[in-house]
Every structure is written in structure tokens, then in C-alpha cells.
Short mmCIF file of C-alpha atoms and ligand atoms in Angstrom, two decimals:
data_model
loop_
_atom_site.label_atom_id
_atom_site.label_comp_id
_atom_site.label_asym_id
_atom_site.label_seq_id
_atom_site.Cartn_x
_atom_site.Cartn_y
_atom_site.Cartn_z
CA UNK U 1 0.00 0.00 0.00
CA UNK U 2 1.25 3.34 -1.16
CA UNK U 3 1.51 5.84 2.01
CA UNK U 4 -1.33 7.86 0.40
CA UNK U 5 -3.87 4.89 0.21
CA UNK U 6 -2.66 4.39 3.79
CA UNK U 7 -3.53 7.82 5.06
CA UNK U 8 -6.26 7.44 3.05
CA UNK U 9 -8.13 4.04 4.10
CA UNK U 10 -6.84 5.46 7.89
CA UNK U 11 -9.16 8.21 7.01
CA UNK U 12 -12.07 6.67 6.36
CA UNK U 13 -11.50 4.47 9.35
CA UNK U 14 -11.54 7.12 11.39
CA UNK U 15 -14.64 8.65 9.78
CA UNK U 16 -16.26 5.46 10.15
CA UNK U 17 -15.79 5.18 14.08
CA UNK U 18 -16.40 8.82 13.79
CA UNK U 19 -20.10 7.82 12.74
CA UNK U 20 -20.85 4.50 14.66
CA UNK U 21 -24.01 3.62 14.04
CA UNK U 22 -26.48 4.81 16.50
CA UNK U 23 -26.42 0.87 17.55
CA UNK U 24 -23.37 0.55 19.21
CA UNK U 25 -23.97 3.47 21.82
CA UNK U 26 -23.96 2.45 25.16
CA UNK U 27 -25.36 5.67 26.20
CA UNK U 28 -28.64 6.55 25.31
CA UNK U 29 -28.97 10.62 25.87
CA UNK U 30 -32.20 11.73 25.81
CA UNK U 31 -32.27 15.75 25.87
CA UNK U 32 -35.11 17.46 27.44
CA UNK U 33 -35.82 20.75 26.54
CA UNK U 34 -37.86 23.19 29.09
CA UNK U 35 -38.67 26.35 30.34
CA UNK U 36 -37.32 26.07 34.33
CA UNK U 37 -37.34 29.90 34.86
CA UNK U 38 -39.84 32.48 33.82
CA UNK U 39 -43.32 32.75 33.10
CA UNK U 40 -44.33 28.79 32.45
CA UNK U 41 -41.27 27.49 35.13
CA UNK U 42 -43.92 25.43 37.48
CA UNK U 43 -44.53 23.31 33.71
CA UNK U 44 -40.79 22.36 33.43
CA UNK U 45 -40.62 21.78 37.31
CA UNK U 46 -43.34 19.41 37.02
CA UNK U 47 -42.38 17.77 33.72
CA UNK U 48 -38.74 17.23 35.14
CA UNK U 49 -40.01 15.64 38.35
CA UNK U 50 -42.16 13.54 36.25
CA UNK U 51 -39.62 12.05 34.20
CA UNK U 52 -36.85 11.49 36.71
CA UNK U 53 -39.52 9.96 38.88
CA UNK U 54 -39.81 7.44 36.16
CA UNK U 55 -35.73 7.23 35.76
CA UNK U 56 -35.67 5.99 39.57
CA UNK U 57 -38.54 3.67 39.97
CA UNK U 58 -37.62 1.85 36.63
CA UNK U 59 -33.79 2.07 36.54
CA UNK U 60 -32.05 3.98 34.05
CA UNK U 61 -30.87 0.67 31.99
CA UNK U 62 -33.09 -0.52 29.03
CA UNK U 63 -31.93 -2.99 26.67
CA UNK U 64 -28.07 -3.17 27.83
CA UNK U 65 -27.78 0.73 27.09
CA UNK U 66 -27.70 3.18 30.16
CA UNK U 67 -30.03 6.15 29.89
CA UNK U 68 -29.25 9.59 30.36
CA UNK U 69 -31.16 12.50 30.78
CA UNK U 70 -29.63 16.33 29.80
CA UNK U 71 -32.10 19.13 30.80
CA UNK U 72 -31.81 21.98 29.29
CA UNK U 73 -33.69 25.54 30.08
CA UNK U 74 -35.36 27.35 27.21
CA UNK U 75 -36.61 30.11 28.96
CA UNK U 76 -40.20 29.38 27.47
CA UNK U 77 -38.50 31.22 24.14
CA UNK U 78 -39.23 29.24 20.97
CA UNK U 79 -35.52 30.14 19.50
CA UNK U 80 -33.98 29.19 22.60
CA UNK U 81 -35.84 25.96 22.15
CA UNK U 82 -34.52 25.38 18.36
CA UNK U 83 -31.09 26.65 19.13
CA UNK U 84 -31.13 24.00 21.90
CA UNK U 85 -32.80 21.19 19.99
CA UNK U 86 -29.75 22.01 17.28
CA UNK U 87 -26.91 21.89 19.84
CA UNK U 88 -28.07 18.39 21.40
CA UNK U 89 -28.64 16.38 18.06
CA UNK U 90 -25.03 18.05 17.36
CA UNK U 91 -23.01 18.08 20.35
CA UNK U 92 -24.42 15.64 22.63
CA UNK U 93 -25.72 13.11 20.15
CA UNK U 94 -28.78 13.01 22.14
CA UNK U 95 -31.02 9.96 20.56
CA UNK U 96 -34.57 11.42 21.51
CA UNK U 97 -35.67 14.84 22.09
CA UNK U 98 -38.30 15.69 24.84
CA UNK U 99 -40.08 18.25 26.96
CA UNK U 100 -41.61 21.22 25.19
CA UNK U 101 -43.70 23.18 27.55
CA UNK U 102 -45.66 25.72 25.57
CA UNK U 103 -46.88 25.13 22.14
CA UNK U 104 -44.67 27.45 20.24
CA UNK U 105 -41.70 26.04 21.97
CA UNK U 106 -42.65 22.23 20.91
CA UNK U 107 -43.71 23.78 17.09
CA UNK U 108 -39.36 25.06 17.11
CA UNK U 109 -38.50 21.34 17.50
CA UNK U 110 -40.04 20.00 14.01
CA UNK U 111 -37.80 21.02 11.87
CA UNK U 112 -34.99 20.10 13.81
CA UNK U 113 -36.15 16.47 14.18
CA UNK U 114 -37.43 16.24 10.69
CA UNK U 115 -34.05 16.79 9.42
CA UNK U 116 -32.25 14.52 12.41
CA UNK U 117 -34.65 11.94 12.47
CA UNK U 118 -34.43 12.04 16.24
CA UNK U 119 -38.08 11.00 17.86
CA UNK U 120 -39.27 14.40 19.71
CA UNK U 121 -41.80 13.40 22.56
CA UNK U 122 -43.85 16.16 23.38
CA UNK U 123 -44.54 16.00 27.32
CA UNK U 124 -46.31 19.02 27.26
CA UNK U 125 -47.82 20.94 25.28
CA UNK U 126 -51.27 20.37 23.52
CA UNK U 127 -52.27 22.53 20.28
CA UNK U 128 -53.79 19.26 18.71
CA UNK U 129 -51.78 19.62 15.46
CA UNK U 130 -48.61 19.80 16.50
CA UNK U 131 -47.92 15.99 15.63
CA UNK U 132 -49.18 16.45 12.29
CA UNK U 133 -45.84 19.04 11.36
CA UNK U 134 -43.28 16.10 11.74
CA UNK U 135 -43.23 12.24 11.60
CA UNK U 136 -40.87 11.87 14.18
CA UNK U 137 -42.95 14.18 17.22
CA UNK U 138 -45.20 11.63 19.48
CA UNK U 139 -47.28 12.94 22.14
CA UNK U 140 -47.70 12.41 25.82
CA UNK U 141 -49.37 15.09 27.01
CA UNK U 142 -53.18 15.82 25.85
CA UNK U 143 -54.46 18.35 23.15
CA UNK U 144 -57.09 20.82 24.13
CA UNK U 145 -59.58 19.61 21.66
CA UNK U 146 -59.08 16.05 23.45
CA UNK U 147 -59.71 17.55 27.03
CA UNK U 148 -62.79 20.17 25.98
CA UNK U 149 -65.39 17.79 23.93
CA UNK U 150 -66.52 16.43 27.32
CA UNK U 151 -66.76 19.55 28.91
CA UNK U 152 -69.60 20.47 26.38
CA UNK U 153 -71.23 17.03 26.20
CA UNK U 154 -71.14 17.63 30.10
CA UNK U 155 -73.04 21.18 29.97
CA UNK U 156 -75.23 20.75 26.96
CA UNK U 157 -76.30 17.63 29.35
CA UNK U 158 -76.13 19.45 32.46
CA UNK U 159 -79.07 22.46 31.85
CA UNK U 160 -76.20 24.66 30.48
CA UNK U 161 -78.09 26.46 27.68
CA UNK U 162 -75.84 29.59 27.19
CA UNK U 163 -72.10 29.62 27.59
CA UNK U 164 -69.04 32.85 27.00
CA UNK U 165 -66.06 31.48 26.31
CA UNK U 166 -62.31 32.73 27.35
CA UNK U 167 -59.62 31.48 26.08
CA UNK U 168 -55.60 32.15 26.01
CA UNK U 169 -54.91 34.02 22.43
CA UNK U 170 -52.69 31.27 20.84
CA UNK U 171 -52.97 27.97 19.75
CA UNK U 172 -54.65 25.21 22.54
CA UNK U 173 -57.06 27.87 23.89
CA UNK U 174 -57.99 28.43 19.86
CA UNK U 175 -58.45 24.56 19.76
CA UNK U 176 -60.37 24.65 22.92
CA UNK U 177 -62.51 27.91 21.75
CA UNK U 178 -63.83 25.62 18.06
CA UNK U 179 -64.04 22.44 20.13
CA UNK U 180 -66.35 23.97 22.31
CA UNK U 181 -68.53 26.14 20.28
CA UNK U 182 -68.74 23.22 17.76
CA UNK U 183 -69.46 20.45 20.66
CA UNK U 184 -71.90 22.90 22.16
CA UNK U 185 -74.21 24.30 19.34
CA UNK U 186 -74.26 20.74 18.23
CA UNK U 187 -75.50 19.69 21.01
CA UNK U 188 -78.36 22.68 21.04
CA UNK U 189 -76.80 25.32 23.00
CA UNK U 190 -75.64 29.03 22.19
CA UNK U 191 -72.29 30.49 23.01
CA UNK U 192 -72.79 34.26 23.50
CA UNK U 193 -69.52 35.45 22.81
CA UNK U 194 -65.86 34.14 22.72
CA UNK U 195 -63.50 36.07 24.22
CA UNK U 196 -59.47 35.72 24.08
CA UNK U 197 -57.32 36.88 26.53
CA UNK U 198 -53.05 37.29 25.75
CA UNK U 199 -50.69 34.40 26.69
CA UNK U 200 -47.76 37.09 28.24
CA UNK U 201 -49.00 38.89 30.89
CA UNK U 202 -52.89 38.43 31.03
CA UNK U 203 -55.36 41.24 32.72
CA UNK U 204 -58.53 39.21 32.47
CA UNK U 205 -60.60 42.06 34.30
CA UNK U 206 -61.98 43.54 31.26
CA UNK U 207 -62.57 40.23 29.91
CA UNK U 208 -64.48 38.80 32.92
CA UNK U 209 -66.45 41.87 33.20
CA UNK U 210 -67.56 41.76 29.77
CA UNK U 211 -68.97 37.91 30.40
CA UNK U 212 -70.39 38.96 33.31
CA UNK U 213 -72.25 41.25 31.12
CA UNK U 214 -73.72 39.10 28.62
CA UNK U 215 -75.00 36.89 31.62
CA UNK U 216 -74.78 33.76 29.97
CA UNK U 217 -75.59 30.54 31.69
CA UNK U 218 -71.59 29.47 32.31
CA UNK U 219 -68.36 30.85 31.85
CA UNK U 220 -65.73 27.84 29.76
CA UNK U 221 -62.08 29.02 30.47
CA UNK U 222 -59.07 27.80 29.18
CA UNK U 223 -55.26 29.32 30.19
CA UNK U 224 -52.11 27.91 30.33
CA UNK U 225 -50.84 25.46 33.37
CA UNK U 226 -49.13 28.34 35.93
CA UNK U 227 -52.05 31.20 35.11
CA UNK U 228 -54.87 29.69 36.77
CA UNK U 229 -54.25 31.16 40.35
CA UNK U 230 -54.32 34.56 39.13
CA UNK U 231 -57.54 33.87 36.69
CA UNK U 232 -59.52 32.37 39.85
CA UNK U 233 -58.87 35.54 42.03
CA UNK U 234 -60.05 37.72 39.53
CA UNK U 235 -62.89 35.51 39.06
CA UNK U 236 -63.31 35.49 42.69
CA UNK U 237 -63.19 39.24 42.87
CA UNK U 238 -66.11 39.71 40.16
CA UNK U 239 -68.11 37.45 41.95
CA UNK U 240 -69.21 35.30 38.55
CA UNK U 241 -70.73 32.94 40.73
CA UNK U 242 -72.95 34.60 42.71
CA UNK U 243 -74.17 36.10 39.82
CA UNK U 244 -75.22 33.40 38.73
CA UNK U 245 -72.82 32.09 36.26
CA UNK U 246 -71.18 28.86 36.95
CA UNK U 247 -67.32 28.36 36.15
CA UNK U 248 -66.36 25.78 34.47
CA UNK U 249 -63.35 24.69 32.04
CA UNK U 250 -60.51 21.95 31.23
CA UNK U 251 -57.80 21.61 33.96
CA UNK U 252 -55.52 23.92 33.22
CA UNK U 253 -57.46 26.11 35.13
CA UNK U 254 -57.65 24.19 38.34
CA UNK U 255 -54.27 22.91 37.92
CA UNK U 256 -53.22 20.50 41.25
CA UNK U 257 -49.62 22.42 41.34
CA UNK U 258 -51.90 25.65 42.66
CA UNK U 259 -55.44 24.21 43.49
CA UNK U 260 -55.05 24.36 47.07
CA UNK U 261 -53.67 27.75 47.38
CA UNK U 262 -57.00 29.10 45.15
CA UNK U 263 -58.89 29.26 48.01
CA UNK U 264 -62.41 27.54 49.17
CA UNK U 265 -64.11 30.22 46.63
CA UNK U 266 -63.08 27.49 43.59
CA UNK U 267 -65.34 24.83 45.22
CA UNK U 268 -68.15 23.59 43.21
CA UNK U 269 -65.78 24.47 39.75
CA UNK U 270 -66.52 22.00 37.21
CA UNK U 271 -63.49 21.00 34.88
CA UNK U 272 -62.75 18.30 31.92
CA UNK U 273 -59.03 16.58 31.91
CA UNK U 274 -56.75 13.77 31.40
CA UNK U 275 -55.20 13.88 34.60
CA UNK U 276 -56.27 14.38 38.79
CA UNK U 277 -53.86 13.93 41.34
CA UNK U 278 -57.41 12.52 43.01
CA UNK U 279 -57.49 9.97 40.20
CA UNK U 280 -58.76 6.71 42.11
CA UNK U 281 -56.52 3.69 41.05
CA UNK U 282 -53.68 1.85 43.05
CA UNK U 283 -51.28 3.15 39.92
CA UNK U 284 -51.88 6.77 40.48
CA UNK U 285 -52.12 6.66 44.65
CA UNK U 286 -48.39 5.22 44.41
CA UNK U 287 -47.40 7.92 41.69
CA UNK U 288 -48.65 10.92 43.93
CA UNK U 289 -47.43 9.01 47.52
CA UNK U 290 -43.71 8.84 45.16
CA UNK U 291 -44.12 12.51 43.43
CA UNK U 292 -44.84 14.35 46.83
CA UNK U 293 -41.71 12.43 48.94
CA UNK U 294 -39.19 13.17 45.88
CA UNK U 295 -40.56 16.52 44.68
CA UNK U 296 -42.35 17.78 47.81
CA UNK U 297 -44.68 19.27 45.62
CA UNK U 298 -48.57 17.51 44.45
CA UNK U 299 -48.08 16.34 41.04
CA UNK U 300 -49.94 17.97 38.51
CA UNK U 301 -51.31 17.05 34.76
CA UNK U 302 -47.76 18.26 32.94
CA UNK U 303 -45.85 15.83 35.67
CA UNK U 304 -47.63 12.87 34.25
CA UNK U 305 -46.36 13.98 30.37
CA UNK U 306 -42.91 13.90 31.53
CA UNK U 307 -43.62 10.41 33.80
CA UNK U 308 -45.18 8.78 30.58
CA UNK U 309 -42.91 10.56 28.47
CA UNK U 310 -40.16 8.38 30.09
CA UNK U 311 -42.09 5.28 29.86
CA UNK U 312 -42.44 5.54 26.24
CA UNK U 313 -38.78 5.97 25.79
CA UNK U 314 -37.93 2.82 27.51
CA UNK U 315 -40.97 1.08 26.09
CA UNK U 316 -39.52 1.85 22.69
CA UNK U 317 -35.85 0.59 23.28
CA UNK U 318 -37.24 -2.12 24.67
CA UNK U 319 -39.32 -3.03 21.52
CA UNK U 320 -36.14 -2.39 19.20
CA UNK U 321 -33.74 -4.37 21.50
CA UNK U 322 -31.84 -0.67 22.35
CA UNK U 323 -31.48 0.00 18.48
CA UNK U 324 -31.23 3.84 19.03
CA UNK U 325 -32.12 4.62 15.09
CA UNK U 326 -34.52 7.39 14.80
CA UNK U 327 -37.33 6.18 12.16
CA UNK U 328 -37.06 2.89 14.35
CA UNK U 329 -37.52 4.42 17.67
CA UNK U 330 -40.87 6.28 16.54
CA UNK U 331 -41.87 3.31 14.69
CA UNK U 332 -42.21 1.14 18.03
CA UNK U 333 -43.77 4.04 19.65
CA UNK U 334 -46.80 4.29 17.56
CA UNK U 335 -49.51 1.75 18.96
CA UNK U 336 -47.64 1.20 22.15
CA UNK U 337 -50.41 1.40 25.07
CA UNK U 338 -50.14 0.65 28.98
CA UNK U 339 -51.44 2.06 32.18
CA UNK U 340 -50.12 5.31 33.47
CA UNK U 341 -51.43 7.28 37.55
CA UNK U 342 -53.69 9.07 34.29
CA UNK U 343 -55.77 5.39 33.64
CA UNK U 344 -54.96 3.52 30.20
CA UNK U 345 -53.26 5.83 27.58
CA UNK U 346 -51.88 4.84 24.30
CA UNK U 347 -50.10 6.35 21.01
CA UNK U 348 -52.48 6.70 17.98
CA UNK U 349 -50.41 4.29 15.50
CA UNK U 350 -51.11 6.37 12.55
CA UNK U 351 -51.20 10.45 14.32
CA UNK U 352 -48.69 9.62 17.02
CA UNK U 353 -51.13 10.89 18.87
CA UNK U 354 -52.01 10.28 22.82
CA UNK U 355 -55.60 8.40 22.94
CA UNK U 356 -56.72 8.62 26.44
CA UNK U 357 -59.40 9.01 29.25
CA UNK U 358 -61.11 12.57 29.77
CA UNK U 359 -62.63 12.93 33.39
CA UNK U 360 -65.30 15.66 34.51
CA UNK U 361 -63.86 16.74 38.04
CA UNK U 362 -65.43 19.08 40.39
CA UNK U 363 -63.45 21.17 43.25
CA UNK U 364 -64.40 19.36 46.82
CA UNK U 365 -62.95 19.98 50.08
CA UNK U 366 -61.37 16.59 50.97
CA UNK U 367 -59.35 15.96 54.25
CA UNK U 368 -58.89 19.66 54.71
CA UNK U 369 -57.91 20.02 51.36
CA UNK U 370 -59.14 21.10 47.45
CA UNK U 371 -59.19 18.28 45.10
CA UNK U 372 -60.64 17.53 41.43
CA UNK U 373 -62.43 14.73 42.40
CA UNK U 374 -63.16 12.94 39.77
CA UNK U 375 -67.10 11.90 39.35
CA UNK U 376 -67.37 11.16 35.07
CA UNK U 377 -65.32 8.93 32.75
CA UNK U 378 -64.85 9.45 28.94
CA UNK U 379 -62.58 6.63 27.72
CA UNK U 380 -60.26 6.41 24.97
CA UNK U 381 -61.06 10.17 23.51
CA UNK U 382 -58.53 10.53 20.71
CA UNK U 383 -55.94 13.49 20.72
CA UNK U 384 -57.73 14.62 17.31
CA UNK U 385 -61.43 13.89 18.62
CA UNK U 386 -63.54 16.21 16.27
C1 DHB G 1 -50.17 24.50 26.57
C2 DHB G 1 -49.52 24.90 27.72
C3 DHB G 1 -50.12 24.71 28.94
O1 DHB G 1 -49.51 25.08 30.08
C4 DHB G 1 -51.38 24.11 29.04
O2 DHB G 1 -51.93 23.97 30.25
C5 DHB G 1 -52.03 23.72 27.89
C6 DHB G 1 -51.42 23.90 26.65
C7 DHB G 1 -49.54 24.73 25.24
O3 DHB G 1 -48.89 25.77 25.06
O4 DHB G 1 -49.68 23.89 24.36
#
């Protein structure tokens, strides 16, 4: 051999080891992307806890390979999010992306994983067609559309005949906003008005006052996990319900990470979700016993994305014997279905979708202490119910 082919066939060694296949890692880095300060920092607290809680009741070995989770901080800024995204497929070879709190921030990620064929799990967010923008995003979180078609079965069924809506101004309240009105007038009744608050910095005030106006029958909110608090004292302060107009929502609004401090003024509020921290099975009374002693916090409906989030990861490896490819990864996450603290959940084997239960919840004092209890069952409502 002729020094040149030498250097030259050393070369392409090198580039060769360079590129292992994603096979022989014995690492598997899964990079989770969320916003841990600012606005939406309670989501990516409870996301975290969710999925490390996973990592330490289930070990963090799968199929010979030994998981690792990187958590990153996005700020809740979308370019943060794709710079992020960019620097983990690059740097860290991370096989799977994960996290995304807000919708925007999980919309960044597409592109990204498109072109790396690295599975994206959204824990998260839930503007229902966000799975539709790549082939390699699955979901376990819940789309609003998913969580607000019971709520209007449950009012048009409940002697709710006029309803004001009040949504967030971006995607999942939009979602929620249709879903409802369609649901609702379907079902015979009229919504008066829909209203639409900003995501940064809400004053719902004007808003509230302007429903309280048009006296409609209910009130159907919908803000992002973390704003609820601040929505229910202004709601409190109108006094809504002693005029006459009943709250209700999803459970974003009531979210368990800030029920309790919301005062005895939320009891009676009637809300549609995926997820209860006073969800009644042996699975979920052991989740919330674990969650509390390792978090010291109640879990709340984005901790569960980021539990289940986890289990899906290892699920998959498991299915592909730790084969760490992309395309195969997603591939043995679509139909994969077991039972999460949530009740039975599954991924939609042609959307990638999350197909779940949706439970109508009212506020009760239980124990000293403000729960959704849950007192309806919808099972199996797909993420793109219609
Ligand atoms: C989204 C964020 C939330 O905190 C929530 O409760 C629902 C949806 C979102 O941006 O998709």
C-alpha cells in the first residue's frame, strides 16, 4: 500500500468510528428541553419531576444501554428551544428529544427532528396539530380539543343552555374555543360570545367583566398550566358565581400544582381533563405518595407527560432491542399502550397521537384540602377527537 492509500483508508476508518451507528452506543442521551425559569417554570418543574420519577422507579438501563437524561432551560423562548434542539442532536448526540412546555416552543423542535430523524416526545404541550408538522414528534401530554369535547357534552347535558367562552390568544385555547362552540351548538346550545385573553401577561378584568355582562348561563375558560391562580382571584373578585354564572373549564385552570392555594371560593368548579392527582386507582395513589416524597410538591397534569414521556422511551428501546435509530424508535412508539397514575393511555399508530381518558372533576374539600375529584369517565377520547 502506497503511504497515500494508507492515510487514506486510515481516514475513512476514522470517519467510520467517527459515525458509529447509533447501535453501538452504550449511552442513550435523551435531551429534554424546558422552560425552568420564567413565566411557564412550574410546567418544566413538574415535567422534570415527572420524568426522573420514572428514571428511579424503573432504573435507568433498558436494553443493555444506560439512559441519560440532559435538561436543558429554554426560557419558554421558541428560539432558545430550536437553538437548543440544534446543539443536542449536534453536540451531545442526544437519541430522543423531549419536553416542550408551551406550544410554540414544541412547534421550534419539528424542523430540527425532521431533518435529524431524532423521535421528539412532546410531554407538554397540547395545540392538537402539533404531531401532524413532523413524523418523528409523538405525544404524551393531551391536546385541548381532546380535554374540551366532554366539557360540552357535560353542559349541553347538564341544563347549560348559554355559555361565554375565554380562552388564552394562541394555539390550545384556539383549539379549545372551536371544540367547544362546535361540541356545544351541536349539542343545542348558544355560546354568546368568545373572548381571548393574551398568553404574556394576562389582565382578564376587562374580559371577565364583559362575560359577566352578557349573563350567559356558564363561563368555559381555558389558560395555560401556571395562570390559573391569578384567573380564579379575579374571578373570585367579580363574583361570577354569585351572579349566577357557573365556572367551568378543562384543567388547566384548576391545575393540582396551585389548586389548594386558590382558596375555598373554587369549590363547586366544574373542569374536563386527562389527569387528577385525586385519580382513584392503586397506579396513580403510588405515583402521587412517590411525586410528593421526591418533589415535595402535588403532582400535577404536565408531571404525568414527563412520567409517561419516560415510559415511552424505555418502552420503545425495549421493543427495538436498544437499536437507538430514529425512524425505528418512533416506529415502536406508535400503537404502544399501557397504564399510566392518568388510567390507560396509548399512542395513535397512525397520528402519534395520545388516545386517552377525559374525566369531569369538580373542586371538593377533601381531608382539609381542594381536590378535582373525579365523578365522570370518557374513555379512549382521541388526541384529534372532532
Ligand atoms: C399548553 C400549555 C399549557 O400550560 C397548558 O396547560 C395547555 C397547553 C400549550 O402551550 O400547548
Amino acid at each position: 500500500m502506497t503511504l497515500r492509500k494508507a492515510a487514506i483508508s486510515a481516514g475513512v476508518a476514522l470517519a467510520t468510528l467517527g459515525a458509529a451507528p447509533a447501535f453501538a452506543q452504550q449511552v442513550v442521551k435523551v435531551g429534554v428541553i424546558l422552560p425552568m425559569t420564567g413565566p411557564f417554570a412550574s410546567t418544566g418543574r413538574q415535567v422534570e419531576a415527572g420524568a426522573r420519577l420514572w428514571m428511579a422507579q424503573n432504573g435507568d438501563t433498558v436494553a443493555g444501554k444506560k439512559i441519560e437524561i440532559i435538561v436543558r432551560d429554554d426560557t419558554g423562548s421558541a428560539d432558545q428551544t430550536k437553538r437548543l434542539a440544534t446543539e443536542m442532536i449536534v453536540n451531545d448526540k442526544v437519541a430522543v428529544l423531549a419536553g416542550f412546555g408551551l406550544t410554540p416552543l414544541a412547534l421550534a423542535v419539528g424542523p430540527v427532528a425532521t431533518q435529524a430523524k431524532v423521535p421528539a416526545v412532546i410531554m407538554a404541550a397540547g395545540t392538537t396539530t402539533i404531531v401532524n408538522s413532523s413524523p418523528y414528534y409523538a405525544r404524551t401530554s393531551f391536546t385541548l380539543s381532546q380535554n374540551t369535547v366532554p366539557m360540552a357534552q357535560w353542559a349541553a347535558k347538564n341544563g347549560i343552555k348559554t355559555v361565554v367562552t375565554l380562552v388564552s390568544d394562541y394555539g390550545p385555547g384556539l383549539d379549545a374555543e372551536k371544540a367547544f362552540k362546535t361540541e356545544f351548538e351541536g349539542k343545542g346550545g348558544k355560546v354568546l360570545d368568545t373572548l381571548r385573553s393574551p398568553l404574556a401577561n394576562p389582565e382578564f378584568a376587562p374580559f371577565l367583566q364583559k362575560a359577566k355582562d352578557l349573563k350567559p348561563d356558564a363561563l368555559f375558560m381555558v389558560v395555560p398550566s401556571g395562570q390559573g391562580a391569578s384567573l380564579m382571584k379575579q374571578v373570585n373578585e367579580r363574583e361570577l358565581a354569585k351572579a349566577g354564572i357557573k365556572i367551568i373549564g378543562t384543567g388547566d385552570m384548576t391545575d393540582d400544582d396551585q389548586l389548594n392555594s386558590m382558596g375555598d371560593a373554587l369549590i363547586g368548579v366544574v373542569t374536563s381533563h386527562n389527569y387528577s392527582a385525586a385519580h382513584d386507582s392503586p397506579e396513580n395513589k403510588a405515583y402521587v405518595a412517590a411525586f410528593q416524597k421526591a418533589a415535595n410538591m402535588r403532582p400535577n397534569f404536565m408531571s404525568v407527560g414527563g412520567f409517561d414521556g419516560m415510559a415511552l422511551i424505555y418502552k420503545a428501546l425495549e421493543k427495538t432491542k436498544g437499536d437507538t435509530d430514529g425512524t425505528k424508535l418512533v416506529e415502536a412508539m406508535k400503537g404502544m399502550a399501557w397504564t399510566s397514575p392518568r388510567g390507560p393511555m396509548s399512542i395513535d399508530a397512525t397520528t402519534r397521537d395520545i388516545t386517552q381518558n377525559v374525566y369531569i372533576r369538580e373542586v371538593k374539600k377533601v381531608d382539609g384540602q381542594l381536590w378535582n375529584v373525579e365523578f365522570e369517565t370518557m374513555p379512549n377520547v382521541k388526541g384529534d377527537v372532532k
